[in-house]
C-alpha cells in the first residue's frame, strides 16, 4: 500500500483522484485551501483520508505534511486562462510559487515521485496539429506561461536534484464536479448547466475553435499509470494527456442539444482575449511510456457529465423549493 498526497484535492480533478486512489486501496493524504476547491467534492471520504486545509505557499506545514509520502499528485492551481488575464499576480502565486513550494517540500521530505498537472495551453497557437511534446512551446496567456514554468521547474528538479518528476499536459478536462458557477468556469460545465436550465450559452468568437476535450477518468488513469511507471520511462519528461480527437465548439453545442434536450440557439460574443484557436493532442508518447489508454470517449463523457449535472440541478431545485 502506497501513500499518495493529492494537492488541490477538493477540486474536480483532485477529488476524482482521491476517489480512484481510495478505491484501489491506497492511503490518501489530501490538501486544499478552498480558494477554488469545494468541501462537498470530498463528502463521503473525510473519514478515509488525512486532510489538511493548507496553502501551498505555507512551506513549513507543507513540508511536514509530505513526510512519509510515496508520490505527490500535484493538481492545486488557479486553473483558468481568463482569470490569469484578469489577475496574473494571484494566479502566478498559486501556479508558479505554489508549484516550486511543492517541489521543494517533496525534496526536503524525500518524496520519491511528483506528478505535475501541466496544461495544453503551453502550445499556444502554433499551426501544426496534432501537438507533440517535442514541439516548441508558445504560451499566450499568463496561465499558459505559469503552467509551462511549472513543467520547467519539475524537469529542472529532476536534472539538478535527481528527483523523479513527471509532467502531464492535460487537454481541456471535463466531467462531474467541475465548477460551473464562475464566469471563469470551463466551457462544458457552463454550457451544460445553462442548457439544462433552458438558457442559451454564449459562444465567444465564431464557434469554429476546436479542443481535444478529455473526460476526467482518462486523466485519472494517466496519473495512476505515470505514478507507477518505471522511472527510466517517465521521469524528467512531459506527456500529453488527451484523447487525440478534437471538436469545434459549434459541434459541441449541437451534441449537447441532443443530450440535454435544449432546443434554442446560442448567443455569440467577441473572441476571448488570450484564446487558442485549435487544440489537438498526439498521445502516442504517453501510450508508449506508461500504456495510457483513454477509455471514455467524448460523447460518453458528455452523457455521464450531463447526467451528473442533471442531478445537481434537480437537487438545487429541491433546496429552493421550485
Ligand atoms: C485552457 C487550456 C486547458 C486548461 C484550461 C484551464 C488550451 C487549448 N486549453 O482551456 O488545457 O485546462 O485552460 O482553464 O489552452 N468559451 C465560450 N463560451 C464560454 C466559455 C468558453 O465560447 O462561456 C470558449 C473559449 O473562448 C474557448 C473554449 O470555449 O475558445 C474553451 O474555453 P475554456 O473551457 O475556458 O478552456 P480553454 O481556455 O480552452
Coordinates of C-alpha atoms and ligand atoms in Angstrom, one line a residue:
X1 CA 0.0 0.0 0.0
X2 CA 1.4 3.4 -1.1
X3 CA 0.7 6.8 0.4
X4 CA -0.3 9.5 -2.1
X5 CA -0.6 13.2 -1.5
X6 CA -3.1 14.9 -3.7
X7 CA -2.8 18.7 -3.8
X8 CA -6.0 20.6 -4.8
X9 CA -7.9 17.5 -3.5
X10 CA -11.2 19.4 -3.2
X11 CA -11.1 20.4 -6.9
X12 CA -12.8 18.5 -9.6
X13 CA -9.7 16.6 -10.8
X14 CA -8.2 16.3 -7.4
X15 CA -11.3 14.8 -5.9
X16 CA -11.6 12.3 -8.7
X17 CA -8.0 11.2 -8.0
X18 CA -8.8 10.8 -4.3
X19 CA -11.8 8.6 -5.1
X20 CA -9.7 6.4 -7.5
X21 CA -6.9 6.0 -5.1
X22 CA -9.2 5.0 -2.2
X23 CA -10.9 2.5 -4.5
X24 CA -7.6 0.9 -5.2
X25 CA -6.8 0.7 -1.5
X26 CA -4.1 3.3 -1.4
X27 CA -3.5 5.6 1.6
X28 CA -4.5 9.2 0.7
X29 CA -3.3 12.5 2.2
X30 CA -5.1 15.5 0.8
X31 CA -4.8 19.2 0.9
X32 CA -6.7 22.2 -0.4
X33 CA -7.0 25.9 0.5
X34 CA -10.6 26.0 -0.7
X35 CA -9.9 29.0 -3.0
X36 CA -11.4 27.2 -5.9
X37 CA -12.0 23.7 -4.4
X38 CA -15.2 22.7 -2.6
X39 CA -15.7 20.7 0.5
X40 CA -18.6 18.8 -0.9
X41 CA -16.4 17.3 -3.5
X42 CA -14.8 15.2 -0.7
X43 CA -18.1 14.3 1.0
X44 CA -18.2 10.6 1.8
X45 CA -14.4 10.5 2.0
X46 CA -13.5 12.6 5.0
X47 CA -13.0 9.6 7.3
X48 CA -10.9 7.8 4.8
X49 CA -8.3 10.5 4.1
X50 CA -5.8 12.5 6.1
X51 CA -6.8 16.1 5.2
X52 CA -5.1 19.5 5.9
X53 CA -6.5 22.9 4.9
X54 CA -3.3 24.3 3.6
X55 CA -2.0 26.8 1.1
X56 CA 1.0 25.6 -0.9
X57 CA 2.9 28.7 0.0
X58 CA 2.8 27.8 3.7
X59 CA 6.0 25.9 3.2
X60 CA 6.8 24.5 6.6
X61 CA 3.4 22.9 7.1
X62 CA 3.5 21.6 3.5
X63 CA 6.9 20.0 4.0
X64 CA 5.8 18.4 7.3
X65 CA 2.7 17.0 5.5
X66 CA 4.8 15.5 2.8
X67 CA 6.8 13.3 5.2
X68 CA 6.3 9.6 4.5
X69 CA 4.5 10.2 1.2
X70 CA 5.5 8.0 -1.8
X71 CA 4.1 10.1 -4.5
X72 CA 2.5 13.6 -4.9
X73 CA -0.1 14.2 -7.5
X74 CA 0.1 18.0 -7.8
X75 CA -3.3 19.3 -9.0
X76 CA -3.7 22.5 -7.0
X77 CA -3.8 25.6 -9.2
X78 CA -6.0 28.5 -10.2
X79 CA -7.0 26.8 -13.4
X80 CA -8.2 29.5 -15.8
X81 CA -6.9 31.4 -18.8
X82 CA -9.3 34.4 -18.4
X83 CA -8.7 34.6 -14.7
X84 CA -5.0 34.8 -15.3
X85 CA -5.5 37.6 -17.8
X86 CA -7.7 39.5 -15.3
X87 CA -5.4 38.9 -12.3
X88 CA -2.0 37.5 -13.3
X89 CA -0.3 38.0 -9.9
X90 CA -2.7 35.9 -7.9
X91 CA -2.6 33.1 -10.4
X92 CA 1.3 33.4 -10.6
X93 CA 1.5 32.9 -6.8
X94 CA -0.7 29.8 -6.9
X95 CA 0.6 28.3 -10.1
X96 CA 4.3 29.1 -10.1
X97 CA 5.2 29.8 -6.4
X98 CA 2.9 27.0 -5.3
X99 CA 4.5 24.5 -7.6
X100 CA 8.0 25.5 -6.6
X101 CA 6.9 25.1 -3.0
X102 CA 5.6 21.6 -3.7
X103 CA 8.8 20.6 -5.4
X104 CA 10.9 21.9 -2.6
X105 CA 8.7 20.3 0.0
X106 CA 9.0 17.0 -1.9
X107 CA 12.7 17.4 -1.9
X108 CA 13.0 18.1 1.8
X109 CA 10.7 15.2 2.7
X110 CA 12.4 12.9 0.2
X111 CA 9.2 12.0 -1.6
X112 CA 10.2 9.6 -4.4
X113 CA 7.9 10.9 -7.2
X114 CA 6.0 14.1 -8.1
X115 CA 3.4 14.0 -10.9
X116 CA 2.6 17.5 -12.0
X117 CA -0.6 18.7 -13.7
X118 CA 0.6 20.7 -16.7
X119 CA -1.5 22.2 -19.4
X120 CA -2.0 22.0 -23.2
X121 CA -2.2 25.8 -23.2
X122 CA 1.7 25.7 -23.3
X123 CA 1.4 25.0 -27.1
X124 CA -0.4 28.3 -27.8
X125 CA -1.4 29.0 -31.4
X126 CA 1.3 27.2 -33.3
X127 CA -0.2 26.0 -36.6
X128 CA 0.8 22.3 -36.5
X129 CA -1.8 19.8 -35.3
X130 CA -1.7 17.4 -33.5
X131 CA 0.6 18.8 -30.8
X132 CA 3.6 16.7 -29.9
X133 CA 5.6 17.2 -26.8
X134 CA 8.8 17.9 -28.8
X135 CA 7.3 20.9 -30.4
X136 CA 8.4 24.4 -29.3
X137 CA 6.1 25.8 -26.6
X138 CA 4.4 29.1 -27.4
X139 CA 2.4 30.1 -24.4
X140 CA 0.0 33.1 -24.9
X141 CA -1.8 33.7 -21.6
X142 CA -0.3 34.2 -18.2
X143 CA -1.9 30.9 -17.2
X144 CA -0.1 29.1 -20.1
X145 CA 3.2 30.7 -19.0
X146 CA 2.7 29.7 -15.4
X147 CA 1.8 26.1 -16.2
X148 CA 4.8 25.8 -18.6
X149 CA 7.1 27.3 -15.9
X150 CA 5.9 24.6 -13.5
X151 CA 6.9 22.0 -16.1
X152 CA 10.3 23.5 -16.5
X153 CA 10.8 23.6 -12.7
X154 CA 9.7 19.9 -12.5
X155 CA 12.3 19.0 -15.2
X156 CA 14.9 21.1 -13.5
X157 CA 14.4 19.4 -10.1
X158 CA 14.9 16.1 -11.9
X159 CA 18.1 17.3 -13.5
X160 CA 19.8 19.1 -10.6
X161 CA 18.5 17.1 -7.7
X162 CA 17.7 13.8 -9.3
X163 CA 14.1 13.9 -8.2
X164 CA 11.5 11.8 -10.1
X165 CA 9.2 14.3 -11.6
X166 CA 6.7 13.8 -14.4
X167 CA 4.6 16.4 -16.1
X168 CA 1.2 15.6 -17.7
X169 CA -0.2 18.2 -20.1
X170 CA -3.9 18.0 -19.7
X171 CA -6.1 18.9 -22.7
X172 CA -9.4 20.6 -21.6
X173 CA -10.5 18.2 -18.9
X174 CA -14.3 17.9 -18.2
X175 CA -16.6 15.8 -16.1
X176 CA -18.7 15.7 -12.9
X177 CA -18.0 18.2 -10.1
X178 CA -16.3 20.7 -12.4
X179 CA -17.2 24.1 -11.1
X180 CA -19.9 25.7 -13.2
X181 CA -20.7 28.7 -11.1
X182 CA -17.9 31.2 -12.1
X183 CA -17.6 33.3 -15.2
X184 CA -14.2 31.6 -15.5
X185 CA -15.6 28.0 -15.5
X186 CA -14.7 25.6 -18.2
X187 CA -16.9 25.8 -21.3
X188 CA -18.5 22.4 -20.9
X189 CA -19.5 22.9 -17.3
X190 CA -21.0 26.3 -18.2
X191 CA -22.8 25.1 -21.3
X192 CA -24.3 22.0 -19.7
X193 CA -25.7 23.8 -16.6
X194 CA -27.2 26.6 -18.7
X195 CA -28.7 24.3 -21.3
X196 CA -30.2 22.1 -18.6
X197 CA -31.9 25.2 -17.2
X198 CA -33.2 26.0 -20.7
X199 CA -30.9 29.0 -21.0
X200 CA -28.7 29.8 -24.1
X201 CA -25.0 29.7 -23.6
X202 CA -22.6 32.2 -25.3
X203 CA -20.0 31.2 -27.9
X204 CA -17.0 33.5 -27.9
X205 CA -15.9 34.1 -31.5
X206 CA -17.2 32.1 -34.4
X207 CA -17.5 28.8 -32.7
X208 CA -15.0 27.1 -35.0
X209 CA -12.4 26.9 -32.3
X210 CA -11.7 23.3 -31.5
X211 CA -10.5 21.4 -28.5
X212 CA -9.4 17.9 -27.5
X213 CA -11.9 17.6 -24.7
X214 CA -10.8 14.9 -22.2
X215 CA -13.0 13.2 -19.8
X216 CA -11.7 13.2 -16.2
X217 CA -11.5 9.4 -15.8
X218 CA -8.9 9.4 -18.6
X219 CA -6.8 11.9 -16.7
X220 CA -7.1 9.9 -13.5
X221 CA -5.8 6.8 -15.4
X222 CA -2.9 8.8 -16.8
X223 CA -1.9 10.0 -13.3
X224 CA -2.1 6.5 -11.8
X225 CA -0.1 4.9 -14.6
X226 CA 2.5 7.7 -14.7
X227 CA 2.9 7.5 -10.9
X228 CA 3.6 3.7 -11.1
X229 CA 5.7 3.6 -14.3
X230 CA 9.4 2.6 -14.3
X231 CA 11.5 5.7 -13.7
X232 CA 13.5 5.4 -16.8
X233 CA 10.4 5.7 -19.0
X234 CA 8.8 8.8 -17.5
X235 CA 11.0 10.9 -15.2
X236 CA 12.1 14.3 -16.2
X237 CA 9.6 14.2 -19.1
X238 CA 6.3 15.8 -20.3
X239 CA 3.4 13.9 -21.8
X240 CA 0.2 14.9 -23.5
X241 CA -2.9 13.6 -21.7
X242 CA -6.0 13.8 -24.1
X243 CA -7.9 11.7 -26.4
X244 CA -6.5 12.6 -29.8
X245 CA -9.8 13.8 -31.2
X246 CA -11.0 17.4 -31.5
X247 CA -14.4 19.0 -31.7
X248 CA -15.4 22.5 -32.6
X249 CA -17.5 24.5 -30.1
X250 CA -20.3 24.6 -32.6
X251 CA -20.4 20.8 -32.9
X252 CA -20.2 20.6 -29.1
X253 CA -23.2 22.8 -28.8
X254 CA -25.2 20.6 -31.3
X255 CA -24.2 17.4 -29.4
X256 CA -25.3 19.0 -26.1
X257 CA -28.6 20.0 -27.6
X258 CA -29.3 16.3 -28.4
X259 CA -28.1 15.2 -24.9
X260 CA -29.8 17.9 -22.8
X261 CA -32.9 18.4 -24.8
X262 CA -32.3 22.2 -25.1
X263 CA -33.8 23.5 -28.3
X264 CA -32.7 27.1 -28.6
X265 CA -29.8 28.8 -30.3
X266 CA -26.5 30.0 -28.8
X267 CA -25.6 33.7 -28.3
X268 CA -22.4 34.9 -29.9
X269 CA -19.9 37.4 -28.5
X270 CA -16.4 38.7 -29.3
X271 CA -13.4 36.4 -29.3
X272 CA -11.9 35.9 -25.8
X273 CA -8.5 37.6 -25.2
X274 CA -5.7 35.0 -24.9
X275 CA -7.7 32.3 -26.5
X276 CA -6.2 29.5 -28.6
X277 CA -7.9 28.6 -31.9
X278 CA -7.3 24.9 -32.2
X279 CA -6.0 22.2 -29.9
X280 CA -5.4 18.5 -30.5
X281 CA -3.0 16.1 -29.0
X282 CA -0.8 13.4 -30.2
X283 CA -1.0 10.9 -27.3
X284 CA 1.5 8.3 -28.6
X285 CA 4.2 9.3 -26.1
X286 CA 2.0 8.5 -23.1
X287 CA 0.8 5.4 -24.8
X288 CA 4.4 4.1 -25.3
X289 CA 5.8 5.3 -21.9
X290 CA 3.1 4.2 -19.5
X291 CA 0.4 2.4 -21.5
X292 CA -2.0 5.4 -21.4
X293 CA -5.2 4.2 -23.0
X294 CA -8.2 6.6 -22.7
X295 CA -11.3 4.6 -22.1
X296 CA -14.1 7.2 -22.2
X297 CA -14.7 8.9 -25.5
X298 CA -16.0 12.4 -25.8
X299 CA -19.7 11.5 -26.3
X300 CA -19.8 9.0 -23.5
X301 CA -18.0 11.5 -21.2
X302 CA -20.6 14.2 -22.1
X303 CA -23.5 11.8 -21.4
X304 CA -22.0 11.0 -18.0
X305 CA -21.3 14.6 -17.2
X306 CA -24.8 15.8 -18.2
X307 CA -26.3 13.1 -16.0
X308 CA -24.3 14.3 -13.1
X309 CA -25.2 18.0 -13.6
X310 CA -28.9 17.0 -14.1
X311 CA -28.8 15.5 -10.6
X312 CA -27.1 18.6 -9.3
X313 CA -29.7 21.0 -11.0
X314 CA -32.6 18.9 -9.6
X315 CA -31.0 19.0 -6.1
X316 CA -30.8 22.8 -6.3
X317 CA -34.5 23.0 -7.3
X318 CA -35.5 20.9 -4.3
X319 CA -33.4 23.1 -1.9
X320 CA -35.0 26.3 -3.5
X321 CA -38.5 24.7 -3.3
X322 CA -39.1 25.1 -7.0
Ligands
LIG1 C1 -7.3 26.2 -21.4 C2 -6.4 25.0 -21.8 C3 -6.7 23.8 -20.9 C4 -6.7 24.2 -19.5 C5 -7.7 25.3 -19.2 C6 -7.8 25.7 -17.8 C7 -5.9 25.4 -24.2 C8 -6.1 24.9 -25.5 N1 -6.5 24.7 -23.2 O1 -8.6 25.9 -21.8 O2 -5.8 22.8 -21.2 O3 -7.1 23.1 -18.7 O4 -7.3 26.4 -20.0 O5 -8.8 26.6 -17.7 O6 -5.3 26.4 -23.9 N2 -15.9 29.6 -24.4 C9 -17.1 30.1 -24.9 N3 -18.0 30.5 -24.1 C10 -17.9 30.4 -22.7 C11 -16.7 29.8 -22.2 C12 -15.7 29.5 -23.1 O7 -17.2 30.3 -26.2 O8 -18.9 30.7 -22.0 C13 -14.8 29.2 -25.4 C14 -13.5 29.8 -25.1 O9 -13.3 31.1 -25.7 C15 -12.5 28.8 -25.7 C16 -13.3 27.4 -25.5 O10 -14.6 27.8 -25.2 O11 -12.4 29.0 -27.1 C17 -12.8 26.7 -24.3 O12 -12.7 27.5 -23.2 P1 -12.3 27.1 -21.7 O13 -13.2 25.9 -21.3 O14 -12.3 28.2 -20.8 O15 -10.9 26.4 -21.8 P2 -9.5 26.8 -22.6 O16 -9.2 28.3 -22.3 O17 -9.5 26.3 -24.0

